Amino acid sequence: MTGLFIGPAPCSVLFSLMVPSNPTWQDRPIPDLILPPVPSGGLERHMYQPICDAVNNAEVCPGFKLMCVANTRDKEGCKLRPDLALVAEDVVDVNDFSVMDLWGEVKPRRDGDAFHKSYNSEDIDLDSVEKIEGKSADCRGQLISYAAAAMSRQHRVFMFSFAICGKYIRFSLWDRAGCIVTESIDYLEHPELVAEFFWRYSHMNAKERGFDVTVQRATPEQADQLTDAMETYIELSRPRNMEFLRANSDPTYSTYQLCMDDEEGKLQYFIIRQPFWDADSANGRATRAYAAYNITQNKLVFLKDCWRTEGKDIMCEADIYKHLLDCDVPFLPEVILAGDVRVDGDEQRTFCDEWSKPDSFPEWRLPCKPLRTYVHCRIVQELAYPIASVQSSREAVQAFRDVVESIKVAYEVGDMFHRDISTGNVMISKKGRGVLNDWDHGIRLIPDREPHASRTGTWQFISMALLQEPDKSHEVRDDLESCFWVLLYVSLHYFKHNGRDVSFSLGFFDEIKERKVAGEAQYQSFGGNLKASLLGGKELDAVHWECGPLDQLIHTLARLWKMAHVLDDDVVSLMGGSQRDILLSALDKVSIVLDMFDTALASEGWKDKDAIPDQYPSVYQRNVDQAIAKEKTGYIASSVRESQATALTGGATTSHASRRHVATRSGIPQRYQSNIRPTAEQLAFLQGLAIPKTSCSTKRTIDNVQAGEYKVPANVQLANLLRSLIRLLLPSNRSPDHLSLLLQLPLLPGLHAFPPMPARHTLRECLLLPHSATVT
């Protein structure tokens, strides 16, 4: 969020945004508030409870209570914990961000302040409200992380927070455009300002406090409807693997009802639970993807909730689909409902951007760049199958062929680029054909408009040229090249090849480096060199797939992109620059790539149902994680955050948060989540199995077994270990029927490491082994 903070604003400016419509808020004077001084020992934890007691005892926030939450644990597996949280009076356990109305961070010393104190003569030369000295960057990273966690677990338009550093406090307002921070005030000298903040907040209604009032808690009956709809859909989709949906049917997660206006202005109601994709960011598009139950139509659908960028010549996704349909673009998702979110006729939109305009409030605001404007929108579609559920190599190639045709017609007829071809956006219809989804990054070529030069997309699949030159204008060949990288990724993960035998590395997908932007205090992410080396060398040439037509297609496409981008100077001189221009011109017409797919599909040798479980389930993107961690503390350009995405299942996770979501759904304790990525089969098996507390050594063994990463030592008694596993996985409240079903399940893939047990053995059969059975 570097550059997205506005301030330091006087408290009166923030209070002007906190005017309750409730007329009773001024019926009596604001109670006096006396906050405690900083403890003489200077220990942070000694400040928590005295501050809470002072606010609660003064009754400056009726209907709410301030609680210390620093030592609580999030039931959804999030390791982040702010120090203080304001919650409704009837809340008993503050065990996750979803129940926090606002949060606060406490530091014992003022040098931990993330921002400059105020705009005065001493600060006249400052170029930003963001302070970079000492511990400030780390503190700011903490605040950003808490805001991201809270806003990703709640349905919010904006959110308030506060930060205490020594005897000083400042307040903040966060929305998807940025954050307004107030000046730092001495709360011992001005406790009335702190009291007024809490007094105003407690008298505002949910909408005024920043909640999205189109979303409400669902009833238990509605939660059951969603669970039943998901289970039915999973069963009807077999033999495709749709088990990732089961993670979203876990009734322990909060369930919500949201509403949308249809084209006739009537309300449509949907039941949602945990998203299977969440951007986990405090700013930006904040895309969340759900499997939702449509109450009106009585069926399961796909619902995407996001904040679209508003600006000149930027089309919203709903209008993009209308335009593409008018141009007869094939292989698009079937849109049921789409539009901006409105309350009482007004759009839900950001307003921090209004305070960042050059002519806004110059008397108090330090310099900041103009922020983007975002508008809240939703789109509902018919569910399609993720590419990870592909059943055969021919089906995969057919899907990618259809996607290329969609790109071709969209470009040649509709003047549109997609700009985010990824494993999450290439899908399969119920008829087994391709679907190109998620056109929200799409941009239209309009005459007399300068080419769009802002890189976007999913990092692993962005073209080499865009990775190497982030300011390069997007072209149709970039979409086509992304198709190649996605096809290569899917083929490496889900179809048999000799890659492991030749020590083939997948690191080229995740390569990310940083360089300082000239003249700015920001860093820019770039990559693409490993992709170029892959195509220019012989490493990929040594990899061959068991399916001949698939192998031939991948190597043919690799040679094409090698000719287009990575030919050395000697070859270029022999070809002549004009020959390369001819090739690039042919790529712009797309037909050359489409013909390659058609030729491959017409050939013989395809295999039926040759898809296999993910061969690289534990491939992590450490470089991307490091870059994102730096971005959270303000060291890297926000373009990295916008480039993140993940496949629906079995895909590339680009952040610790993404892996945390996967691990949390499996029931794996958070202390081991950084090293664990369960397979889809393991996720399906583990759903609903609560793991009680036990010793760390036993716990570690169980966790590693579940994750499929257990290295079997000598002399381990297999039957005993399996009995222990069952006892730990099966709490006393499970019924005998549940135990019966559990024992009939096939052996977990993670337990296949125990020879000589074949996959067909059930857990019951393993438990009947002699106690003396050992692993050698």
Coordinates of N, CA and C in Angstrom, one line a residue, residues 250 252 664-669 685-694 699 702-703 706 724-734 738 742:
D250 N -18.3 -26.4 4.8 CA -18.1 -26.6 6.3 C -19.0 -25.7 7.1
T252 N -19.0 -24.9 10.1 CA -18.4 -24.2 11.2 C -18.0 -22.7 10.8
T664 N -6.1 -24.4 6.4 CA -7.2 -24.3 7.4 C -8.3 -25.2 7.0
R665 N -8.7 -25.3 5.8 CA -9.8 -26.1 5.4 C -9.6 -27.5 5.7
S666 N -8.3 -28.0 5.8 CA -8.1 -29.4 6.0 C -8.0 -29.7 7.5
G667 N -8.1 -28.7 8.4 CA -8.0 -28.9 9.8 C -6.6 -29.0 10.3
I668 N -5.6 -28.7 9.6 CA -4.2 -28.8 10.0 C -3.9 -27.6 10.9
P669 N -3.3 -27.8 12.0 CA -3.0 -26.7 12.9 C -2.1 -25.6 12.3
F685 N -11.0 -36.0 2.3 CA -11.1 -36.9 3.4 C -11.2 -36.2 4.8
L686 N -10.5 -35.1 4.9 CA -10.4 -34.5 6.2 C -11.5 -33.6 6.6
Q687 N -12.4 -33.3 5.6 CA -13.5 -32.3 5.9 C -14.3 -32.9 7.0
G688 N -14.6 -32.0 8.0 CA -15.4 -32.4 9.1 C -14.8 -33.2 10.2
L689 N -13.5 -33.5 10.1 CA -12.8 -34.3 11.1 C -12.1 -33.4 12.0
A690 N -12.6 -33.2 13.2 CA -12.0 -32.2 14.2 C -10.9 -33.0 14.9
I691 N -9.7 -32.3 15.0 CA -8.5 -32.9 15.5 C -8.3 -32.3 16.9
P692 N -8.5 -33.1 18.0 CA -8.3 -32.6 19.3 C -6.9 -32.4 19.6
K693 N -6.6 -31.6 20.7 CA -5.2 -31.3 21.1 C -4.5 -32.6 21.6
T694 N -3.3 -32.7 21.3 CA -2.4 -33.8 21.7 C -1.0 -33.3 21.8
K699 N 1.3 -34.9 17.3 CA 0.7 -34.0 16.4 C 1.4 -33.8 15.1
I702 N 1.0 -36.8 12.9 CA -0.4 -36.8 12.3 C -0.5 -35.8 11.2
D703 N 0.0 -34.6 11.4 CA 0.0 -33.5 10.4 C 0.7 -33.9 9.2
Q706 N -1.2 -36.5 7.2 CA -2.3 -35.9 6.4 C -1.8 -35.1 5.2
S724 N -3.8 -44.9 16.1 CA -3.6 -43.6 16.8 C -4.2 -42.5 15.9
L725 N -4.1 -42.7 14.7 CA -4.6 -41.6 13.7 C -6.1 -41.6 13.8
I726 N -6.7 -42.8 13.8 CA -8.2 -42.8 13.9 C -8.7 -42.3 15.2
R727 N -8.0 -42.6 16.3 CA -8.5 -42.1 17.6 C -8.4 -40.6 17.7
L728 N -7.3 -40.0 17.1 CA -7.1 -38.6 17.1 C -8.1 -37.9 16.2
L729 N -8.4 -38.5 15.1 CA -9.3 -37.8 14.1 C -10.7 -38.0 14.5
L730 N -11.1 -38.9 15.3 CA -12.5 -39.2 15.6 C -12.8 -38.8 17.0
P731 N -13.3 -37.6 17.3 CA -13.7 -37.2 18.6 C -15.0 -38.0 19.1
S732 N -15.2 -37.9 20.3 CA -16.3 -38.7 20.9 C -17.7 -38.4 20.4
N733 N -17.9 -37.2 19.9 CA -19.2 -36.8 19.5 C -19.6 -37.3 18.1
R734 N -18.7 -38.1 17.4 CA -19.0 -38.6 16.1 C -19.8 -39.9 16.3
H738 N -20.7 -42.6 11.4 CA -19.6 -41.9 10.8 C -18.3 -42.7 10.9
L742 N -16.0 -43.9 7.8 CA -14.6 -43.6 7.8 C -13.8 -44.8 7.5

